[in-house]
CSV table of C-alpha atoms in Angstrom, one decimal:
chain,number,residue,atom,x,y,z
Q,1,MET,CA,120.1,91.2,85.7
Q,2,ASP,CA,119.2,89.7,82.4
Q,3,ILE,CA,115.9,88.0,83.0
Q,4,PHE,CA,116.0,86.2,79.7
Q,5,ASN,CA,119.4,84.6,80.0
Q,6,GLU,CA,119.8,82.6,83.3
Q,7,ILE,CA,123.3,82.0,84.5
Q,8,LEU,CA,123.7,78.3,85.1
Q,9,TRP,CA,125.5,76.9,88.2
Q,10,PRO,CA,128.8,76.0,86.4
Q,11,GLN,CA,129.1,79.5,85.0
Q,12,PHE,CA,127.9,81.2,88.3
Q,13,ILE,CA,130.6,79.6,90.4
Q,14,GLN,CA,133.3,80.9,88.0
Q,15,LEU,CA,132.3,84.6,88.5
Q,16,ASN,CA,135.1,86.6,90.1
Q,17,GLU,CA,133.0,87.5,93.2
Q,18,ILE,CA,131.8,83.9,93.7
Q,19,ARG,CA,134.7,81.6,92.9
Q,20,ASN,CA,136.7,82.1,96.1
Q,21,LEU,CA,133.7,81.8,98.5
Q,22,PRO,CA,133.1,78.6,100.5
Q,23,ILE,CA,130.7,76.2,98.8
Q,24,ASN,CA,127.8,76.9,101.2
Q,25,GLU,CA,128.0,80.6,100.5
Q,26,GLN,CA,128.2,79.9,96.8
Q,27,VAL,CA,125.0,77.8,97.1
Q,28,ASN,CA,123.3,80.5,99.2
Q,29,LYS,CA,124.2,83.2,96.6
Q,30,TYR,CA,123.0,81.1,93.7
Q,31,ASN,CA,119.7,80.3,95.5
Q,32,GLN,CA,119.3,84.1,96.1
Q,33,TYR,CA,120.1,84.8,92.4
Q,34,ILE,CA,117.5,82.2,91.2
Q,35,TYR,CA,114.9,83.6,93.6
Q,36,GLU,CA,115.5,87.2,92.4
Q,37,LEU,CA,115.5,86.1,88.8
Q,38,ASN,CA,112.2,84.4,89.2
Q,39,GLU,CA,110.7,87.4,91.0
Q,40,ALA,CA,112.0,89.7,88.2
Q,41,ARG,CA,110.5,87.3,85.6
Q,42,HIS,CA,107.2,87.2,87.4
Q,43,ASN,CA,107.1,91.0,87.7
Q,44,TRP,CA,107.9,91.3,84.0
Q,45,ILE,CA,105.1,88.9,83.0
Q,46,SER,CA,102.6,90.7,85.3
Q,47,TYR,CA,103.6,94.0,83.8
Q,48,GLN,CA,103.1,92.6,80.3
Q,49,ASN,CA,99.7,91.1,81.2
Q,50,LYS,CA,98.3,93.9,83.4
Q,51,GLY,CA,100.4,97.0,83.1
Q,52,PRO,CA,102.2,98.7,86.0
Q,53,LYS,CA,100.6,98.7,89.5
Q,54,GLN,CA,99.2,102.0,90.6
Q,55,LEU,CA,101.5,103.8,93.0
Q,56,SER,CA,98.6,104.6,95.2
Q,57,THR,CA,98.4,100.9,96.2
Q,58,LEU,CA,101.9,100.9,97.7
Q,59,GLN,CA,102.4,101.2,101.4
Q,60,ASN,CA,105.5,101.2,103.6
Q,61,VAL,CA,106.1,98.0,105.5
Q,62,GLY,CA,109.5,98.6,107.0
Q,63,PHE,CA,113.2,99.1,106.3
Q,64,LEU,CA,115.5,96.8,104.4
Q,65,LEU,CA,118.4,95.3,106.4
Q,66,GLN,CA,121.6,93.8,105.3
Q,67,GLU,CA,122.9,90.5,106.7
Q,68,ASP,CA,125.1,92.4,109.2
Q,69,LEU,CA,121.8,94.1,110.5
Q,70,PHE,CA,122.8,97.6,109.4
Q,71,ASP,CA,120.2,99.6,107.4
Q,72,LEU,CA,120.8,99.9,103.7
Q,73,GLU,CA,121.1,103.6,102.9
Q,74,GLN,CA,120.9,105.6,99.7
Q,75,GLU,CA,123.5,108.2,98.7
Q,76,ASP,CA,121.7,110.9,100.6
Q,77,ASN,CA,121.8,108.7,103.8
Q,78,SER,CA,118.1,108.1,103.8
Q,79,LYS,CA,117.0,104.5,104.4
Q,80,ILE,CA,115.7,102.2,101.7
Q,81,PHE,CA,112.0,101.4,102.3
Q,82,ILE,CA,110.4,98.1,101.7
Q,83,THR,CA,107.0,98.5,100.0
Q,84,ALA,CA,104.2,96.1,99.5
Q,85,TYR,CA,101.0,96.3,97.4
Q,86,ALA,CA,97.9,96.7,99.4
């Protein structure tokens, strides 16, 4: 994701993986894209202002689930953890 060049709605709905979806799914995916873009920008700004968070402040808070309620797994079949700063 390029956090410095936002994809606008007219360009977003022309993407191959988006163009054939129903409009409500296109809107949901664009909203998710904007949310993730803003999070990435916020993290980048925080990193520029404060530096990286210390790994010792992370704690496991659960597993990440896909919309179909199956766990997301890595190539070695281990689950992807969700972490939060303490």
